[in-house]
XYZ file of N, CA and C in Angstrom:
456
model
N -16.956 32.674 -45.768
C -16.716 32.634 -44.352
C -17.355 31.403 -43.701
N -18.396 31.552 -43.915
C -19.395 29.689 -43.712
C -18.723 28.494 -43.680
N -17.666 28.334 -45.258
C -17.001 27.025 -45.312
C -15.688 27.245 -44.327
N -15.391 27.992 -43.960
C -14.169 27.872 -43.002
C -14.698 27.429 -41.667
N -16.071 27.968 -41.334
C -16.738 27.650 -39.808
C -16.402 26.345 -39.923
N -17.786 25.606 -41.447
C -17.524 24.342 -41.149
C -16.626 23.703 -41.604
N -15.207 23.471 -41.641
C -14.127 23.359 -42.024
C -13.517 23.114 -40.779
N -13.208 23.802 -40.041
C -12.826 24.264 -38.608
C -13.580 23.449 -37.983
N -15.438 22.971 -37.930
C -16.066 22.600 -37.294
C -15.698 20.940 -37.228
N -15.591 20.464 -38.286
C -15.591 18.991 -39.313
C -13.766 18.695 -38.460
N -13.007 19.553 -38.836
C -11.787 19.343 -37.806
C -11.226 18.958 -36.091
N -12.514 19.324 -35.828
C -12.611 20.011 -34.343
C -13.158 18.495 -33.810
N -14.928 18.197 -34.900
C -15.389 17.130 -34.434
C -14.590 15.620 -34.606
N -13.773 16.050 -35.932
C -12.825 14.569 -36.194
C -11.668 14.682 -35.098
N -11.099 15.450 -34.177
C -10.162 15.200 -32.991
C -10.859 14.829 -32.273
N -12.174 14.970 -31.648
C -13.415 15.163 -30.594
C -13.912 13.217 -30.552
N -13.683 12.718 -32.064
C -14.372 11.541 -32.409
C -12.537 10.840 -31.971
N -11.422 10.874 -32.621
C -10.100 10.534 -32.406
C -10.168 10.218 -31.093
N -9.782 11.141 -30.397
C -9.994 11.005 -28.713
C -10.550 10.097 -28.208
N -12.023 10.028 -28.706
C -13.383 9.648 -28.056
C -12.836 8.083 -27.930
N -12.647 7.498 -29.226
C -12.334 6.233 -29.890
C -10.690 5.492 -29.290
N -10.025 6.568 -29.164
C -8.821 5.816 -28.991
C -8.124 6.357 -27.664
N -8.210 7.681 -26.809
C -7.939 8.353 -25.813
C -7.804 7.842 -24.746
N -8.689 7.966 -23.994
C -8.705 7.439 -22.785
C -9.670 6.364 -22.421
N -8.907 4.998 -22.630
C -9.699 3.764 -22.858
C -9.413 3.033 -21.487
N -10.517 2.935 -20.571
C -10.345 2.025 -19.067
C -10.513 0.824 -19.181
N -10.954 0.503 -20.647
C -10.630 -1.047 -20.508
C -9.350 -1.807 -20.659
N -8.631 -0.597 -21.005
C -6.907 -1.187 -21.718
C -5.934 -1.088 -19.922
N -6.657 -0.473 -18.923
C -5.832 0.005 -18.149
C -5.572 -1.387 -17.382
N -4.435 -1.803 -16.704
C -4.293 -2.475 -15.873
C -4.687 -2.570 -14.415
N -4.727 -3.407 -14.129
C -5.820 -3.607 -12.418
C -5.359 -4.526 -11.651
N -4.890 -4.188 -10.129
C -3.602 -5.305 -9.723
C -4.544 -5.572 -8.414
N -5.215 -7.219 -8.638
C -5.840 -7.325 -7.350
C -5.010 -8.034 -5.966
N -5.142 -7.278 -5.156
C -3.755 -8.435 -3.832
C -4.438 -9.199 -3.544
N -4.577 -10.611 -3.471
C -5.399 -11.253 -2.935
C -4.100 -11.757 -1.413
N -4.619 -12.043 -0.302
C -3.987 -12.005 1.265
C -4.724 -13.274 1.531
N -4.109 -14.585 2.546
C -4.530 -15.110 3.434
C -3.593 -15.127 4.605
N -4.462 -14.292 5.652
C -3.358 -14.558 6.952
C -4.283 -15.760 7.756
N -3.406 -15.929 8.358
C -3.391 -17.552 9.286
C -3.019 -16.810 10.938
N -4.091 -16.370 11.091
C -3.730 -15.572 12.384
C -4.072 -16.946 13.641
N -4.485 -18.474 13.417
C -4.034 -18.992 13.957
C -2.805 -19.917 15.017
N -2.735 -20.600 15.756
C -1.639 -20.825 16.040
C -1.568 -22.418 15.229
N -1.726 -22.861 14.344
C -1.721 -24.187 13.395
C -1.300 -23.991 11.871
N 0.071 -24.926 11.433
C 0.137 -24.613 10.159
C -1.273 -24.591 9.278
N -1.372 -24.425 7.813
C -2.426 -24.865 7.652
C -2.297 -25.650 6.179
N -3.082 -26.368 5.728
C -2.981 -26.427 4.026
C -3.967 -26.344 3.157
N -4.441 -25.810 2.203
C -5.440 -25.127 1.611
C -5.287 -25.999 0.261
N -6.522 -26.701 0.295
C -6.512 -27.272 -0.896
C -7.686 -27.114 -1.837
N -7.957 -26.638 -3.084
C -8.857 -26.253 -3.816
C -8.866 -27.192 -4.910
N -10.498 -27.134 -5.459
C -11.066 -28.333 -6.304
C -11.997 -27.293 -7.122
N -12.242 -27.854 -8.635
C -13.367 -27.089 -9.613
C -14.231 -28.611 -9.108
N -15.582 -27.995 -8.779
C -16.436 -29.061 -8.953
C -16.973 -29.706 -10.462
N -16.556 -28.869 -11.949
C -16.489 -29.078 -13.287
C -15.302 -30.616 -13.210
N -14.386 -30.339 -12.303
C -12.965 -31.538 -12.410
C -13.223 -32.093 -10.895
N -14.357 -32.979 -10.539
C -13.787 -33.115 -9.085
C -12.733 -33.969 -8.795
N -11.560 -34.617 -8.929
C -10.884 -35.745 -8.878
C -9.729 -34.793 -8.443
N -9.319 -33.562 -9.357
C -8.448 -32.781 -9.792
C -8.086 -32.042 -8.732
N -6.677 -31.789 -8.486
C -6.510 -30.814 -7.323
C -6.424 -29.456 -8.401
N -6.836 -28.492 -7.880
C -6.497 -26.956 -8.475
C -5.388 -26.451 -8.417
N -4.989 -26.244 -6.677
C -4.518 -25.687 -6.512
C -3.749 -25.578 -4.599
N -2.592 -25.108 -4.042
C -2.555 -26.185 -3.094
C -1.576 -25.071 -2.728
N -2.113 -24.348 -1.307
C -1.341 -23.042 -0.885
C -0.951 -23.614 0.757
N 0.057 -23.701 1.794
C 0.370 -24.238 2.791
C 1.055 -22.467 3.214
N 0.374 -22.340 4.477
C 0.904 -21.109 5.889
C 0.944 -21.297 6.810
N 2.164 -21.241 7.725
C 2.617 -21.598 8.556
C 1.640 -20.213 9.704
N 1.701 -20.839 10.550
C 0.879 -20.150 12.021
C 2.044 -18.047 12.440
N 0.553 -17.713 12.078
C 1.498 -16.482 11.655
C 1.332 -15.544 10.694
N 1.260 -16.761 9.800
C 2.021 -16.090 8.247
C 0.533 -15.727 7.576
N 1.071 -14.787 6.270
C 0.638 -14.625 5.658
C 0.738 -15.116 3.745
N -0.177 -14.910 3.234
C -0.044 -15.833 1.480
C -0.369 -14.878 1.100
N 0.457 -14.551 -0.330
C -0.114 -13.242 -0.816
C 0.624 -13.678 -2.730
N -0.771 -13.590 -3.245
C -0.340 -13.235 -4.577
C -1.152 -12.319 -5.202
N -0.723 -11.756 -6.644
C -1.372 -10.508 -7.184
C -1.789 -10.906 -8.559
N -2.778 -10.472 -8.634
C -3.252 -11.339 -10.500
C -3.672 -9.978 -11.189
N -3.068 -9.454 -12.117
C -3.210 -8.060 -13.073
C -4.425 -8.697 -14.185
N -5.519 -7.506 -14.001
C -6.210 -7.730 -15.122
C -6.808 -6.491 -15.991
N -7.042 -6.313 -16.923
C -7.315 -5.445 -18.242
C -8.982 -4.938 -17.811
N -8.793 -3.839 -17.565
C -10.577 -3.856 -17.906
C -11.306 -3.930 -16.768
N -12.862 -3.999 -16.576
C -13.024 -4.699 -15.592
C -13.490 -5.551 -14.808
N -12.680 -6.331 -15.749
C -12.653 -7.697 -14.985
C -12.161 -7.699 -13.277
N -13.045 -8.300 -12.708
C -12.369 -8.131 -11.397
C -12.584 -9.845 -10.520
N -11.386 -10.296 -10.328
C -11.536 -11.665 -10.186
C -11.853 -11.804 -8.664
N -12.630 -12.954 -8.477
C -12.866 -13.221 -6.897
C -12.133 -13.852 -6.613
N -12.447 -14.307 -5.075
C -11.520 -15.110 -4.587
C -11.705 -16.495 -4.962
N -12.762 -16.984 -5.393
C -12.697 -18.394 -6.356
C -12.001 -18.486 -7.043
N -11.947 -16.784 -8.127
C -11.354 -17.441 -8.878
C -9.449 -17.260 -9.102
N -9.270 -16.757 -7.825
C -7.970 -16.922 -7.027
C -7.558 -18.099 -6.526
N -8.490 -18.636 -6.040
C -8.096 -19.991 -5.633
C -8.284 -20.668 -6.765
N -8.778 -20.813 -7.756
C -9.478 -21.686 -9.003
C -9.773 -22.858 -8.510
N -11.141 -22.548 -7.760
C -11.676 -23.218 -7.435
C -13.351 -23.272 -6.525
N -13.996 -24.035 -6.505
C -15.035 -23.807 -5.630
C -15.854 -24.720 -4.698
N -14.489 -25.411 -4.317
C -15.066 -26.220 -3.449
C -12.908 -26.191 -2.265
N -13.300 -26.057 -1.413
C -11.661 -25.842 -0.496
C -11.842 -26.015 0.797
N -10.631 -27.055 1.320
C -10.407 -28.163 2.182
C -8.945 -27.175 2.788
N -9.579 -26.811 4.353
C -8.774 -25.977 5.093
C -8.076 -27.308 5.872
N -6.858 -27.607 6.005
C -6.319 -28.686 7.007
C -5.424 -27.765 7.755
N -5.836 -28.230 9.066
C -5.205 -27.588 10.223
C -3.529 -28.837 10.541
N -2.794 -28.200 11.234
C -1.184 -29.616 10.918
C -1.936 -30.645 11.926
N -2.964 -31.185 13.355
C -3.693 -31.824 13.574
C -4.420 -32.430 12.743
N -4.648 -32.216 11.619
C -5.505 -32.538 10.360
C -7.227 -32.280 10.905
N -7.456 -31.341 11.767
C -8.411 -30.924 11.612
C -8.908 -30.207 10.495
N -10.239 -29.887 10.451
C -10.382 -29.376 8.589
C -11.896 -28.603 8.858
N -11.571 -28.015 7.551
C -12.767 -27.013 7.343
C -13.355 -27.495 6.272
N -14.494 -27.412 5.564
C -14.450 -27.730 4.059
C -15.580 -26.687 3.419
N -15.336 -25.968 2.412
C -15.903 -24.972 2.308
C -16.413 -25.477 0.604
N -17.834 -24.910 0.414
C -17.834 -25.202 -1.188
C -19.083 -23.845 -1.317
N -19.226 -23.961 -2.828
C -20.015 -22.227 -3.035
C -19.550 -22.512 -4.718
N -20.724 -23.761 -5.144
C -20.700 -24.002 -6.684
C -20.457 -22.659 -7.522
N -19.659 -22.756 -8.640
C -20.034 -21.767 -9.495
C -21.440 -21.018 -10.036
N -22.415 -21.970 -9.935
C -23.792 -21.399 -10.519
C -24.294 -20.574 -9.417
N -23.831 -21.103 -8.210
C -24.079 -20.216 -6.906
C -23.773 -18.408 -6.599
N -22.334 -18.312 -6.616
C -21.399 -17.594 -6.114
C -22.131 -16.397 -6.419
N -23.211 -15.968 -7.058
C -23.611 -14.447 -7.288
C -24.686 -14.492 -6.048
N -25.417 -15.716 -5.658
C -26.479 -16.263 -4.509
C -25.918 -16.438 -3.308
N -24.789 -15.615 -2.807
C -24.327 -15.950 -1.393
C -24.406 -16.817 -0.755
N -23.850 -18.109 -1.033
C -23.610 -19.003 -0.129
C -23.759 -18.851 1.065
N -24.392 -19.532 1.741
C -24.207 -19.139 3.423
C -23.517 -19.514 4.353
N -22.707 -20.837 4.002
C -21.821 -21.139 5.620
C -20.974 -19.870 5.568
N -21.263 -19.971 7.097
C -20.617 -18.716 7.939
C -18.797 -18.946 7.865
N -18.445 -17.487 7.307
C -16.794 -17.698 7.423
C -16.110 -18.070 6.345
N -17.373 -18.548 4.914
C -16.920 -19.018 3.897
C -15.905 -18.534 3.252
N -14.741 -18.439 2.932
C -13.330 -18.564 2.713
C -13.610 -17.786 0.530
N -14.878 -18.593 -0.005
C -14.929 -18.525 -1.332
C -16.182 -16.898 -1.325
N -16.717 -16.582 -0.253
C -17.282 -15.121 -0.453
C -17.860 -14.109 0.520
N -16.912 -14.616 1.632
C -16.800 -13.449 3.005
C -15.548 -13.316 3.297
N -15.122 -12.582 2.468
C -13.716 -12.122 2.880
C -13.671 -10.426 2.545
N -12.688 -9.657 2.726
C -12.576 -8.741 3.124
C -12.103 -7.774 1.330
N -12.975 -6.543 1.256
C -12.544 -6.174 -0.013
C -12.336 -5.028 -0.122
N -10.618 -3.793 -0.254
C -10.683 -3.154 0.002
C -10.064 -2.419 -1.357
N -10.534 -0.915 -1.978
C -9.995 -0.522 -2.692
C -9.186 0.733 -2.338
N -7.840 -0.004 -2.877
C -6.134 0.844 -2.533
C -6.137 2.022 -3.310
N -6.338 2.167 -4.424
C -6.478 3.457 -5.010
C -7.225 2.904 -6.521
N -7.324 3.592 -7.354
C -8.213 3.172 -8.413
C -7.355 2.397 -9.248
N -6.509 1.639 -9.218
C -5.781 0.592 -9.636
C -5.060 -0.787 -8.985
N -5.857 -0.586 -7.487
C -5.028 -1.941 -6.942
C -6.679 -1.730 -5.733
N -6.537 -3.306 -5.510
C -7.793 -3.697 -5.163
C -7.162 -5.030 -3.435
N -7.260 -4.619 -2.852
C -6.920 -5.436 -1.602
C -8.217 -6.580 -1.551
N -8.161 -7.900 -1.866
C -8.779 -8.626 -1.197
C -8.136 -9.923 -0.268
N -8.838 -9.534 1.141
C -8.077 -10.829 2.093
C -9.098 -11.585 2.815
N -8.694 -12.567 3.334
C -9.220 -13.775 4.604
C -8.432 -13.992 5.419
N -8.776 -14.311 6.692
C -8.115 -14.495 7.994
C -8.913 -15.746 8.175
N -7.386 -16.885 8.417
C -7.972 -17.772 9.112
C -7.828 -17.779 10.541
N -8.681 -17.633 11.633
C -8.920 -17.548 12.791
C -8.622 -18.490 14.000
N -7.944 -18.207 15.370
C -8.260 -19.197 15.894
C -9.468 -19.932 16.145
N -10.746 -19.171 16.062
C -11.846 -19.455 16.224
C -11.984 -20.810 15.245
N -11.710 -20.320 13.857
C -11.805 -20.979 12.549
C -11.523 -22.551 13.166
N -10.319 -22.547 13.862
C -9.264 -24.211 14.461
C -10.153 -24.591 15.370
N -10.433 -23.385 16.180
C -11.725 -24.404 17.202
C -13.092 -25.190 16.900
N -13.424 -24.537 15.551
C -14.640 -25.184 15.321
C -14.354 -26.038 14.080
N -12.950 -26.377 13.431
C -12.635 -27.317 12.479
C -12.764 -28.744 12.988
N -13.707 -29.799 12.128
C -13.826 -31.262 11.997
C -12.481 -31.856 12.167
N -12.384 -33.075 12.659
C -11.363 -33.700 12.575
C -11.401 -34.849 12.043
């Protein structure tokens, strides 16, 4: 009677270990972050991003018209959860207003866990909201305020 317990037992623990190992794995699951820029200004704008690793190099180069909104979605495994650097791929970004007024925002990579401090920074004060346990809202608003206090 004994060898059937553990028989039964040795069965029970090898589904228990199966499961454990291959079941329900959250690193395999997919993760859809929105990343948003609205331009709640009244000025087109153009958004230009730089790796300070490549400075010469443009990254990356997003233009919104007064109004509008930019919206792309980057799926990732696991959890990895990408910022908005590394949405923009980049960490240094040149806001041009269609006046060619400008913002210029930077927040080195060695930084970005040390909160940068200019106020409004575009690379780690923006808005982070979770949609349900698989989609992740992150946005920025560029402001009229933002146009009033942009360099020219």
């Amino acid at each position: 009677m004994n060898f059937l317990i553990i028989g039964n037992m040795r069965k029970i623990l090898s589904i228990l270990v199966f499961v454990g190992l291959f079941g329900c794995d959250k690193d395999n699951e997919i993760k859809n972050y929105h990343f948003e820029i609205k331009n709640s200004s009244d000025k087109n704008v153009i958004i230009k991003t730089y790796a300070s690793y490549l400075p010469n190099e443009l990254q990356k180069t997003i233009i919104i018209n007064a109004g509008d909104t930019y919206k792309e979605i980057i799926e990732e495994y696991g959890s990895n959860s990408p910022s908005f650097s590394e949405f923009l791929k980049g960490d240094s970004i040149v806001i041009t207003y269609q006046d060619l007024n400008k913002e210029i925002f930077t927040c080195f990579q060695t930084n970005l866990n040390n909160g940068c401090s200019e106020l409004r920074n575009i690379l780690t004060q923006y808005d982070n909201s979770i949609l349900d346990s698989n989609n992740t809202l992150r946005s920025y608003t560029i402001t009229q305020a933002d146009y009033d206090n942009a360099n020219d």
